[in-house]
Amino acid sequence: MAEKIDLEASKNEDHNKLAVSELHKRLVKVYQGGGEKHIAKHKAKGKMTARERIDALLDPKSPRIEIGAFAADGMYKEYGGAPSAGVVVVIGYVSKRQCIVVANDATVKAGAWFPMTGKKNLRAQEIAMENHLPIIYLVDSAGVFLPMQDEIFPDKEHFGRIFRNNAVMSSMGITQIAAVMGSCVAGGAYLPIMSDEALIVEKTGSIFLAGSYLVKAAIGEDIDNETLGGATTHSQISGVTDYQCKDDADCLKKIRAIMDKLGKPKDAGFSREKSAPPKEDPKEIYGILPDQRAKPYDMRELIKRLVDGSEFTEYKEGYGQSILTAYARIDGWAVGIVANQRKVVKSKKGEMQFGGVIYSDSADKATRFIANCNQKNIPLVFLQDVTGFMVGSRSEHGGIIKDGAKLVNAVSNSVVPKFTVVVGNSYGAGNYAMCGKAYDPRLIVGWPSANVAVMGGDQAAKVLLQIEVAALKGRGEEITKEREEEILGRIRKKYEDSTSPYYAAARLWLDAIIDPLETRTWISMGIEAAQQAPAGREFNMGVLQV
């Protein structure tokens, strides 16, 4: 028996390490931005790349996490693609102060804004506002990508929302620093000037509502861009910028000096003790997580490899066993964990394989636990591997809808920060109840094993097959067994491609795809950020609180 388990663990380990290796290969490609040719052209102007600027700005050897590295992955192919949506977003430390940095990547279409660029910038601002994090903009952008202007310009969550957020953050007392290190044109020119302090780099930085060509066309004035809106103009004549910098390095040095003087942030009062590593080896996660998403495993074994000392106190351990609820610490921070269980267990009802399904008793338990964490001011961590709520007459008669609604209500109204890790499946209403993107987790990440969809691939493919076959038969076509198998394979392939974690990350349904070994860092840095923003209201579940 032990040999069988070891063989299974070895098989799982090989599968998951290959998935992590694929993740790193994809990241290396993303980090190249617009490619060697565009990078060389960019550096020929005396400029650092976006990632080099961030490296020089952040404290050496300090931890960092990147938001949306895979944003726009596989999208905009007709325009040559837009790696990372043409903007790099990192949470890190500048002069020992945690902050979020947003850097345009001018090697990608001159830093132009695609629709996903706008969405990613808004996500960065959302994180800053939720956590009262200082935000630093490293501006180098040609403005809106005109061929797609209708998808980036006028709506509530488009380009203009950025400047609205600048104003709101200013009123909230959130520090905003903008460095103009390249182009900053048209409407985009408002971003640095709506920040608290603005810096501009000589010769490469420029700010204007209209460039020299448009000025000539509009009013007939002949003027070059440097005289129109360069560093000397805005630092010594217009007074638009506050600091004139010799080059990128000088600019980044000045930002570090400004950050060094910030006052101490507020404290939300989350409990933290000295950090301790898990006693169980985190690398064993690779052998525990199955190579196939339908296979059972014990979520407790994963939790042991994520929490300090591999110790946790389980709440209502024998009740509602398809969801685990437990108190623990991660990197010293107190957390409440809500996790789906996949293993086969024996109960009074007999042997059951939960498979990530949420039952009424599990929903009830999780609801109570979330309320307890809110009362105790303990951040919540959701570990998702959920296929949905239990269906069938027994569940319906038992009130599964009402119990599920209570859980969704508790997640929605929680005032303590929430963090979501998609370990495996994340299907349908289970995604919602376990704090999917729509329920405002401070950060949401997926492991390479994640799947995000309305339902599993096999079930969805069979439903779609029935619809397509019925339509073909309605047109008088005869469907053979072979033709049906061909249609099913095509549908399954297309559906499964759209449920991969990379598809989700490209659309920012996930903030990142991470190696499981990075999970503790993401949660710890997320709680540290949230520590700066005390809750503005009390926890109240409304009409479903009883």
Coordinates of C-alpha atoms in Angstrom, one line a residue:
M1 CA 0.0 0.0 0.0
A2 CA 2.8 2.4 0.9
E3 CA 4.5 1.7 -2.4
K4 CA 1.3 2.5 -4.3
I5 CA 1.0 5.8 -2.4
D6 CA 4.7 6.6 -3.2
L7 CA 4.1 5.9 -6.9
E8 CA 1.1 8.1 -6.9
A9 CA 2.9 10.9 -5.2
S10 CA 5.8 10.6 -7.6
K11 CA 3.4 10.8 -10.5
N12 CA 1.7 13.8 -9.1
E13 CA 5.1 15.5 -8.4
D14 CA 6.3 15.0 -12.0
H15 CA 3.0 16.4 -13.3
N16 CA 3.0 19.5 -11.0
K17 CA 6.7 20.3 -11.4
L18 CA 6.2 20.2 -15.2
A19 CA 3.3 22.7 -14.8
V20 CA 5.4 25.0 -12.7
S21 CA 8.3 24.7 -15.3
E22 CA 5.8 25.7 -18.0
L23 CA 4.7 28.7 -15.8
H24 CA 8.3 29.9 -15.5
K25 CA 8.9 29.5 -19.3
R26 CA 5.8 31.6 -20.0
L27 CA 6.9 34.3 -17.5
V28 CA 10.4 34.5 -19.1
K29 CA 8.7 35.2 -22.5
V30 CA 6.3 37.8 -20.9
Y31 CA 9.3 39.6 -19.3
Q32 CA 10.7 40.3 -22.7
G33 CA 8.0 42.8 -23.3
G34 CA 8.0 44.1 -26.9
G35 CA 11.1 42.0 -27.8
E36 CA 14.8 42.5 -28.3
K37 CA 14.4 44.9 -31.2
H38 CA 12.1 47.3 -29.4
I39 CA 14.1 47.0 -26.1
A40 CA 17.3 48.1 -28.0
K41 CA 15.5 51.0 -29.6
H42 CA 14.2 52.0 -26.2
K43 CA 17.6 51.9 -24.5
A44 CA 19.2 53.8 -27.4
K45 CA 17.2 56.8 -26.0
G46 CA 19.0 56.5 -22.7
K47 CA 16.1 54.9 -21.0
M48 CA 15.7 51.9 -18.7
T49 CA 13.0 49.4 -19.5
A50 CA 9.9 49.3 -17.2
R51 CA 11.2 46.2 -15.3
E52 CA 14.7 47.8 -14.9
R53 CA 13.1 50.9 -13.5
I54 CA 11.2 48.9 -11.0
D55 CA 14.3 46.9 -10.0
A56 CA 16.2 50.1 -9.4
L57 CA 13.4 51.7 -7.4
L58 CA 12.6 48.8 -5.1
D59 CA 14.7 48.0 -2.0
P60 CA 17.4 45.5 -2.9
K61 CA 16.6 41.9 -2.1
S62 CA 13.2 42.8 -0.7
P63 CA 10.2 40.6 -1.5
R64 CA 7.8 41.6 -4.2
I65 CA 4.7 40.2 -6.0
E66 CA 3.6 41.1 -9.5
I67 CA 0.0 41.7 -10.4
G68 CA -1.2 40.8 -13.9
A69 CA 2.0 39.5 -15.5
F70 CA -0.2 37.4 -17.9
A71 CA -2.7 40.3 -18.6
A72 CA -3.8 40.2 -22.3
D73 CA -1.9 36.9 -22.8
G74 CA -3.0 35.6 -26.2
M75 CA -5.1 38.6 -26.9
Y76 CA -4.8 41.4 -29.6
K77 CA -3.1 39.0 -32.0
E78 CA -4.2 41.1 -34.9
Y79 CA -2.0 43.9 -33.6
G80 CA 1.0 41.7 -32.6
G81 CA -0.1 41.2 -29.0
A82 CA 0.4 43.2 -25.9
P83 CA 2.6 41.3 -23.3
S84 CA 1.5 42.2 -19.7
A85 CA -1.0 44.6 -21.4
G86 CA 1.9 47.0 -21.9
V87 CA 2.2 47.9 -18.2
V88 CA 4.1 46.3 -15.2
V89 CA 2.4 46.4 -11.8
V90 CA 4.4 45.3 -8.7
I91 CA 3.7 45.4 -4.9
G92 CA 7.0 45.9 -3.2
Y93 CA 9.0 48.1 -0.8
V94 CA 10.5 51.5 -1.5
S95 CA 12.6 52.9 1.4
K96 CA 11.2 50.1 3.5
R97 CA 7.6 51.3 2.9
Q98 CA 5.2 48.9 1.1
C99 CA 3.7 50.4 -2.0
I100 CA 2.4 49.6 -5.5
V101 CA 4.3 50.6 -8.6
V102 CA 2.7 51.0 -12.0
A103 CA 5.2 51.2 -14.9
N104 CA 4.3 51.7 -18.6
D105 CA 6.3 49.4 -20.9
A106 CA 7.1 51.6 -23.9
T107 CA 8.6 48.6 -25.7
V108 CA 5.0 47.4 -26.2
K109 CA 3.4 49.7 -28.8
A110 CA 5.1 52.7 -27.3
G111 CA 3.2 52.0 -24.0
A112 CA -0.1 52.6 -25.7
W113 CA -3.3 51.7 -23.7
F114 CA -5.2 48.6 -24.9
P115 CA -8.5 47.8 -23.2
M116 CA -6.7 45.3 -20.9
T117 CA -4.2 48.1 -20.1
G118 CA -7.0 50.2 -18.7
K119 CA -8.4 47.2 -16.7
K120 CA -5.0 46.5 -15.2
N121 CA -4.3 50.1 -14.2
L122 CA -7.7 50.2 -12.6
R123 CA -6.9 47.0 -10.7
A124 CA -3.7 48.6 -9.4
Q125 CA -5.6 51.6 -8.2
E126 CA -8.3 49.4 -6.6
I127 CA -5.6 47.6 -4.6
A128 CA -4.1 51.0 -3.5
M129 CA -7.5 52.3 -2.4
E130 CA -8.6 49.1 -0.6
N131 CA -5.3 49.0 1.3
H132 CA -4.4 52.7 1.5
L133 CA -1.1 51.7 -0.2
P134 CA 1.1 54.5 -1.7
I135 CA 1.1 54.3 -5.5
I136 CA 4.0 55.2 -7.8
Y137 CA 3.4 55.7 -11.5
L138 CA 6.4 55.5 -13.9
V139 CA 4.9 57.1 -16.9
D140 CA 6.1 56.3 -20.5
S141 CA 3.1 56.0 -22.8
A142 CA 1.9 57.2 -26.2
G143 CA -1.7 57.2 -24.9
V144 CA -4.8 55.3 -26.1
F145 CA -4.3 52.7 -28.8
L146 CA -6.4 54.4 -31.4
P147 CA -7.5 51.3 -33.4
M148 CA -9.4 50.2 -30.2
Q149 CA -10.4 53.6 -28.9
D150 CA -14.0 52.6 -28.6
E151 CA -13.1 49.9 -26.1
I152 CA -10.9 52.0 -23.9
F153 CA -12.2 55.6 -24.0
P154 CA -15.7 56.4 -22.8
D155 CA -17.1 53.9 -20.3
K156 CA -17.2 53.8 -16.6
E157 CA -14.3 51.3 -16.3
H158 CA -12.2 52.7 -19.2
F159 CA -9.3 55.2 -19.4
G160 CA -11.0 58.2 -17.8
R161 CA -11.7 56.3 -14.6
I162 CA -8.0 56.4 -13.9
F163 CA -8.1 60.2 -13.3
R164 CA -11.3 60.0 -11.3
N165 CA -9.5 57.5 -9.0
N166 CA -6.5 59.9 -8.8
A167 CA -8.9 62.5 -7.3
V168 CA -10.6 60.0 -5.0
M169 CA -7.3 58.7 -3.7
S170 CA -6.1 62.2 -3.0
S171 CA -9.2 62.9 -0.9
M172 CA -8.5 59.6 1.0
G173 CA -4.9 60.7 1.8
I174 CA -3.3 58.0 -0.3
T175 CA 0.2 59.1 -1.5
Q176 CA 0.5 59.2 -5.3
I177 CA 3.8 60.0 -6.9
A178 CA 4.2 60.2 -10.7
A179 CA 7.5 60.2 -12.7
V180 CA 7.3 61.2 -16.3
M181 CA 10.1 59.2 -17.9
G182 CA 8.9 59.2 -21.5
S183 CA 5.8 60.4 -23.4
C184 CA 2.8 61.6 -21.5
V185 CA 0.2 62.9 -23.9
A186 CA -3.4 64.0 -24.4
G187 CA -5.8 62.9 -21.6
G188 CA -3.0 60.8 -20.1
A189 CA -1.2 64.1 -19.2
Y190 CA -3.7 64.5 -16.3
L191 CA -2.4 61.4 -14.4
P192 CA 0.9 62.9 -13.1
I193 CA -0.6 66.3 -12.5
M194 CA -3.4 64.8 -10.4
S195 CA -0.8 63.0 -8.3
D196 CA 0.6 64.5 -5.2
E197 CA 4.1 65.1 -6.6
A198 CA 5.4 64.8 -10.2
L199 CA 8.9 64.3 -11.5
I200 CA 10.1 64.6 -15.1
V201 CA 13.3 63.4 -16.8
E202 CA 15.3 65.7 -19.0
K203 CA 15.3 65.0 -22.8
T204 CA 13.1 61.9 -22.6
G205 CA 10.1 63.1 -20.5
S206 CA 7.4 65.2 -22.0
I207 CA 3.9 66.3 -21.1
F208 CA 1.3 68.0 -23.3
L209 CA -2.3 67.8 -24.2
A210 CA -1.3 67.9 -27.9
G211 CA 2.0 67.2 -29.6
S212 CA 3.8 69.5 -32.0
Y213 CA 2.2 68.0 -35.1
L214 CA -1.3 68.4 -33.7
V215 CA -0.5 71.9 -32.5
K216 CA 0.6 72.8 -36.1
A217 CA -2.5 71.3 -37.5
A218 CA -4.8 72.9 -35.0
I219 CA -3.5 76.4 -34.6
G220 CA -0.6 76.7 -37.1
E221 CA 2.1 77.1 -34.5
D222 CA 5.5 75.8 -35.2
I223 CA 7.2 74.4 -32.0
D224 CA 9.2 71.3 -31.1
N225 CA 8.1 68.8 -28.4
E226 CA 10.8 69.7 -26.0
T227 CA 10.0 73.4 -26.0
L228 CA 6.3 72.6 -25.9
G229 CA 6.3 70.2 -22.9
G230 CA 9.8 69.0 -21.9
A231 CA 11.4 68.9 -18.5
T232 CA 12.7 72.5 -18.5
T233 CA 9.4 73.9 -19.7
H234 CA 7.3 72.2 -17.0
S235 CA 9.8 72.5 -14.1
Q236 CA 10.9 76.2 -14.7
I237 CA 8.2 77.9 -16.7
S238 CA 4.7 76.2 -16.3
G239 CA 5.4 74.8 -12.8
V240 CA 3.5 71.7 -13.8
T241 CA 6.1 69.3 -12.4
D242 CA 7.9 69.5 -9.0
Y243 CA 11.2 67.8 -9.7
Q244 CA 13.5 68.0 -12.8
C245 CA 15.7 64.9 -13.1
K246 CA 18.9 64.3 -15.2
D247 CA 18.1 60.7 -16.1
D248 CA 16.1 57.7 -15.1
A249 CA 18.5 56.8 -12.2
D250 CA 18.3 60.3 -10.8
C251 CA 14.5 60.3 -11.0
L252 CA 14.2 56.9 -9.2
K253 CA 16.7 58.1 -6.5
K254 CA 14.5 61.2 -5.9
I255 CA 11.4 59.0 -5.5
R256 CA 13.1 56.9 -2.9
A257 CA 14.0 60.0 -1.0
I258 CA 10.4 61.2 -1.1
M259 CA 9.1 57.8 0.1
D260 CA 11.6 57.8 2.9
K261 CA 9.8 60.8 4.5
L262 CA 6.3 59.3 4.6
G263 CA 4.5 59.2 7.9
K264 CA 3.7 55.9 9.6
P265 CA 0.6 54.1 8.2
K266 CA -2.5 53.3 10.3
D267 CA -2.8 49.9 11.9
A268 CA -5.9 47.7 11.3
G269 CA -5.0 45.6 14.3
F270 CA -4.4 42.2 12.8
S271 CA -2.6 39.8 15.0
R272 CA 1.0 38.9 14.1
E273 CA 3.6 36.9 15.9
K274 CA 7.1 35.8 14.9
S275 CA 7.0 33.8 11.7
A276 CA 7.7 30.1 11.6
P277 CA 8.1 27.9 8.5
P278 CA 5.8 24.9 8.1
K279 CA 7.2 21.7 9.8
E280 CA 6.0 19.7 6.8
D281 CA 8.0 20.3 3.7
P282 CA 6.1 22.7 1.4
K283 CA 7.7 21.0 -1.6
E284 CA 5.6 18.0 -0.8
I285 CA 2.6 19.9 -2.2
Y286 CA 3.7 18.8 -5.6
G287 CA 3.2 15.1 -4.6
I288 CA -0.1 15.7 -2.8
L289 CA -1.9 17.6 -5.5
P290 CA -3.4 15.1 -8.0
D291 CA -2.3 15.0 -11.6
Q292 CA -6.0 14.9 -12.6
R293 CA -8.5 17.4 -11.3
A294 CA -11.2 14.7 -10.5
K295 CA -9.0 12.7 -8.2
P296 CA -9.5 13.0 -4.4
Y297 CA -6.9 14.2 -1.9
D298 CA -6.9 15.6 1.6
M299 CA -6.8 19.4 1.7
R300 CA -5.5 19.2 5.3
E301 CA -2.2 17.9 3.9
L302 CA -1.9 21.0 1.7
I303 CA -2.8 23.3 4.7
K304 CA -0.1 21.7 6.8
R305 CA 2.5 22.8 4.2
L306 CA 1.2 26.4 4.0
V307 CA 0.8 27.4 7.7
D308 CA 3.3 28.2 10.4
G309 CA 4.6 25.1 12.2
S310 CA 2.1 23.1 10.2
E311 CA -0.4 23.8 13.0
F312 CA -4.0 24.8 12.7
T313 CA -7.1 24.6 14.9
E314 CA -10.0 23.2 13.1
Y315 CA -13.5 24.7 13.7
K316 CA -16.4 22.2 13.7
E317 CA -14.1 19.4 12.5
G318 CA -16.7 16.7 12.4
Y319 CA -19.5 18.8 10.9
G320 CA -20.0 19.9 7.3
Q321 CA -16.9 18.1 6.3
S322 CA -16.9 19.1 2.6
I323 CA -15.5 22.4 3.8
L324 CA -12.6 22.8 6.2
T325 CA -12.6 25.8 8.5
A326 CA -9.5 26.5 10.7
Y327 CA -7.5 29.1 12.5
A328 CA -3.8 29.3 11.8
R329 CA -0.9 31.6 11.1
I330 CA 0.9 32.3 7.9
D331 CA 4.2 34.1 8.2
G332 CA 3.2 35.1 11.7
W333 CA -0.2 36.6 10.6
A334 CA -3.4 35.1 12.2
V335 CA -5.7 33.8 9.5
G336 CA -9.0 32.0 9.2
I337 CA -8.9 29.4 6.4
V338 CA -11.9 28.3 4.4
A339 CA -11.0 25.3 2.2
N340 CA -12.9 22.8 0.0
Q341 CA -12.3 19.2 0.9
R342 CA -11.8 16.5 -1.8
K343 CA -11.0 13.3 0.1
V344 CA -13.1 10.2 0.8
V345 CA -14.4 10.3 4.4
K346 CA -16.4 8.0 6.6
S347 CA -19.3 9.5 8.5
K348 CA -22.5 8.4 10.1
K349 CA -24.1 8.6 6.6
G350 CA -21.5 6.1 5.3
E351 CA -18.5 6.6 3.1
M352 CA -18.6 9.8 1.1
Q353 CA -16.3 11.4 -1.5
F354 CA -16.8 15.1 -1.4
G355 CA -15.1 16.1 -4.6
G356 CA -15.2 19.7 -3.7
V357 CA -19.0 19.8 -3.6
I358 CA -20.6 22.2 -1.0
Y359 CA -23.4 20.7 1.1
S360 CA -25.9 22.5 3.3
D361 CA -24.1 21.7 6.5
S362 CA -20.8 22.8 5.0
A363 CA -22.3 26.1 3.9
D364 CA -23.8 26.6 7.3
K365 CA -20.4 25.9 9.0
A366 CA -18.5 28.2 6.7
T367 CA -21.0 31.0 7.2
R368 CA -20.6 30.8 11.0
F369 CA -16.8 30.7 10.7
I370 CA -16.7 33.8 8.5
A371 CA -18.8 35.6 11.0
N372 CA -16.5 34.6 13.8
C373 CA -13.4 35.8 11.9
N374 CA -15.1 39.2 11.3
Q375 CA -15.9 39.4 15.0
K376 CA -12.3 38.6 15.9
N377 CA -10.7 40.8 13.2
I378 CA -9.0 37.9 11.5
P379 CA -8.2 38.0 7.8
L380 CA -9.7 35.2 5.7
V381 CA -7.9 32.9 3.3
F382 CA -10.0 30.8 0.8
L383 CA -8.5 27.7 -0.8
Q384 CA -10.7 26.9 -3.7
D385 CA -11.1 23.5 -5.2
V386 CA -14.9 23.6 -5.7
T387 CA -17.2 22.0 -8.2
G388 CA -20.3 23.7 -7.0
F389 CA -23.2 23.1 -4.6
M390 CA -24.8 19.7 -4.2
V391 CA -27.8 19.2 -6.4
G392 CA -30.8 16.7 -6.4
S393 CA -34.1 16.4 -4.6
R394 CA -32.6 15.7 -1.2
S395 CA -30.5 18.8 -1.3
E396 CA -33.2 21.0 -2.7
H397 CA -35.7 19.8 -0.1
G398 CA -33.1 20.4 2.6
G399 CA -32.8 24.1 1.5
I400 CA -29.4 24.1 -0.2
I401 CA -30.3 27.3 -2.0
K402 CA -31.0 29.1 1.3
D403 CA -27.9 27.8 3.0
G404 CA -25.8 28.7 -0.1
A405 CA -27.3 32.2 -0.1
K406 CA -26.2 32.6 3.6
L407 CA -22.7 31.7 2.7
V408 CA -22.6 34.1 -0.3
N409 CA -24.1 36.8 2.0
A410 CA -21.3 36.3 4.6
V411 CA -18.6 36.4 2.0
S412 CA -20.1 39.5 0.4
N413 CA -20.4 41.5 3.6
S414 CA -17.2 40.4 5.3
V415 CA -15.2 43.5 6.4
V416 CA -11.9 41.7 7.1
P417 CA -9.6 41.3 4.1
K418 CA -10.1 38.2 2.0
F419 CA -7.5 36.4 0.0
T420 CA -8.3 33.6 -2.5
V421 CA -6.1 30.9 -3.8
V422 CA -7.5 28.7 -6.6
V423 CA -5.9 25.4 -6.0
G424 CA -7.9 23.3 -8.5
N425 CA -11.4 23.6 -9.7
S426 CA -13.4 26.8 -9.4
Y427 CA -16.8 26.2 -10.9
G428 CA -20.2 27.9 -11.0
A429 CA -21.7 29.2 -7.8
G430 CA -18.9 27.5 -5.9
N431 CA -16.6 30.2 -7.3
Y432 CA -18.9 32.8 -5.8
A433 CA -19.3 31.2 -2.4
M434 CA -15.6 30.6 -2.0
C435 CA -14.8 34.3 -2.7
G436 CA -14.2 34.4 -6.5
K437 CA -13.1 37.7 -8.2
A438 CA -16.6 39.1 -8.0
Y439 CA -16.5 39.1 -4.2
D440 CA -13.6 41.5 -3.8
P441 CA -10.7 39.4 -2.5
R442 CA -7.8 41.8 -1.8
L443 CA -5.7 39.4 -3.9
I444 CA -6.7 36.3 -6.0
V445 CA -4.2 33.9 -7.4
G446 CA -4.2 30.5 -9.0
W447 CA -1.8 27.6 -9.0
P448 CA -1.0 26.1 -12.5
S449 CA -3.5 23.4 -11.6
A450 CA -6.4 25.9 -11.4
N451 CA -9.5 25.8 -13.6
V452 CA -12.1 28.6 -13.7
A453 CA -15.5 27.9 -15.4
V454 CA -19.2 27.7 -15.1
M455 CA -18.9 23.9 -14.9
G456 CA -16.3 21.1 -15.6
G457 CA -15.1 20.4 -19.1
D458 CA -16.8 17.0 -19.6
Q459 CA -20.2 18.2 -18.3
A460 CA -20.1 21.4 -20.3
A461 CA -18.9 19.7 -23.5
K462 CA -21.8 17.1 -23.3
V463 CA -24.4 19.9 -22.8
L464 CA -23.0 21.9 -25.7
L465 CA -22.8 18.7 -27.8
Q466 CA -26.5 18.0 -27.3
I467 CA -27.3 21.6 -28.4
E468 CA -25.1 21.4 -31.5
V469 CA -26.3 17.9 -32.5
A470 CA -30.0 19.0 -32.1
A471 CA -29.3 22.0 -34.3
L472 CA -27.7 19.9 -37.0
K473 CA -30.4 17.3 -37.0
G474 CA -32.9 20.2 -37.2
R475 CA -31.3 21.1 -40.5
G476 CA -31.7 17.6 -41.7
E477 CA -28.2 16.4 -41.2
E478 CA -27.5 12.8 -40.2
I479 CA -25.1 12.5 -37.3
T480 CA -23.0 9.3 -37.1
K481 CA -21.3 8.1 -33.9
E482 CA -17.9 9.1 -35.4
R483 CA -19.2 12.6 -36.3
E484 CA -20.6 13.0 -32.8
E485 CA -17.2 12.0 -31.3
E486 CA -15.4 14.5 -33.5
I487 CA -17.8 17.3 -32.5
L488 CA -17.4 16.4 -28.8
G489 CA -13.6 16.5 -29.1
R490 CA -13.7 19.9 -30.8
I491 CA -16.1 21.3 -28.2
R492 CA -14.1 19.9 -25.3
K493 CA -10.8 21.3 -26.6
K494 CA -12.3 24.8 -27.1
Y495 CA -14.0 24.8 -23.7
E496 CA -11.0 23.5 -21.8
D497 CA -8.8 26.1 -23.4
S498 CA -11.1 28.8 -22.0
T499 CA -10.9 27.3 -18.5
S500 CA -7.1 27.3 -18.1
P501 CA -5.5 29.5 -15.5
Y502 CA -3.7 31.4 -18.3
Y503 CA -7.0 32.3 -19.9
A504 CA -8.3 33.6 -16.6
A505 CA -5.1 35.5 -15.8
A506 CA -5.1 37.1 -19.3
R507 CA -8.5 38.7 -18.4
L508 CA -7.4 39.5 -14.8
W509 CA -9.9 37.1 -13.3
L510 CA -6.8 36.1 -11.4
D511 CA -4.1 38.6 -10.3
A512 CA -1.4 36.0 -11.0
I513 CA -0.6 32.4 -11.6
I514 CA 2.0 31.3 -9.0
D515 CA 4.1 28.4 -8.0
P516 CA 2.4 26.9 -4.9
L517 CA 5.6 27.6 -2.9
E518 CA 5.0 31.4 -3.4
T519 CA 1.6 31.2 -1.7
R520 CA 2.8 32.2 1.8
T521 CA 4.6 35.3 0.4
W522 CA 1.4 36.5 -1.4
I523 CA -0.8 36.1 1.6
S524 CA 1.7 37.7 4.0
M525 CA 2.3 40.7 1.8
G526 CA -1.4 41.0 1.1
I527 CA -2.2 41.1 4.9
E528 CA 0.6 43.6 5.5
A529 CA -0.9 45.8 2.8
A530 CA -4.4 45.4 4.4
Q531 CA -3.0 46.3 7.8
Q532 CA -2.8 49.9 6.6
A533 CA -6.6 50.2 6.1
P534 CA -8.8 49.6 9.1
A535 CA -12.4 48.5 8.3
G536 CA -14.7 51.4 7.6
R537 CA -17.9 49.6 8.8
E538 CA -19.1 46.8 11.0
F539 CA -19.8 43.3 9.8
N540 CA -23.6 42.9 9.2
M541 CA -25.2 40.1 7.2
G542 CA -28.5 41.9 6.8
V543 CA -31.7 39.9 6.5
L544 CA -29.9 36.5 6.3
Q545 CA -28.1 36.9 9.6
V546 CA -30.4 34.5 11.5

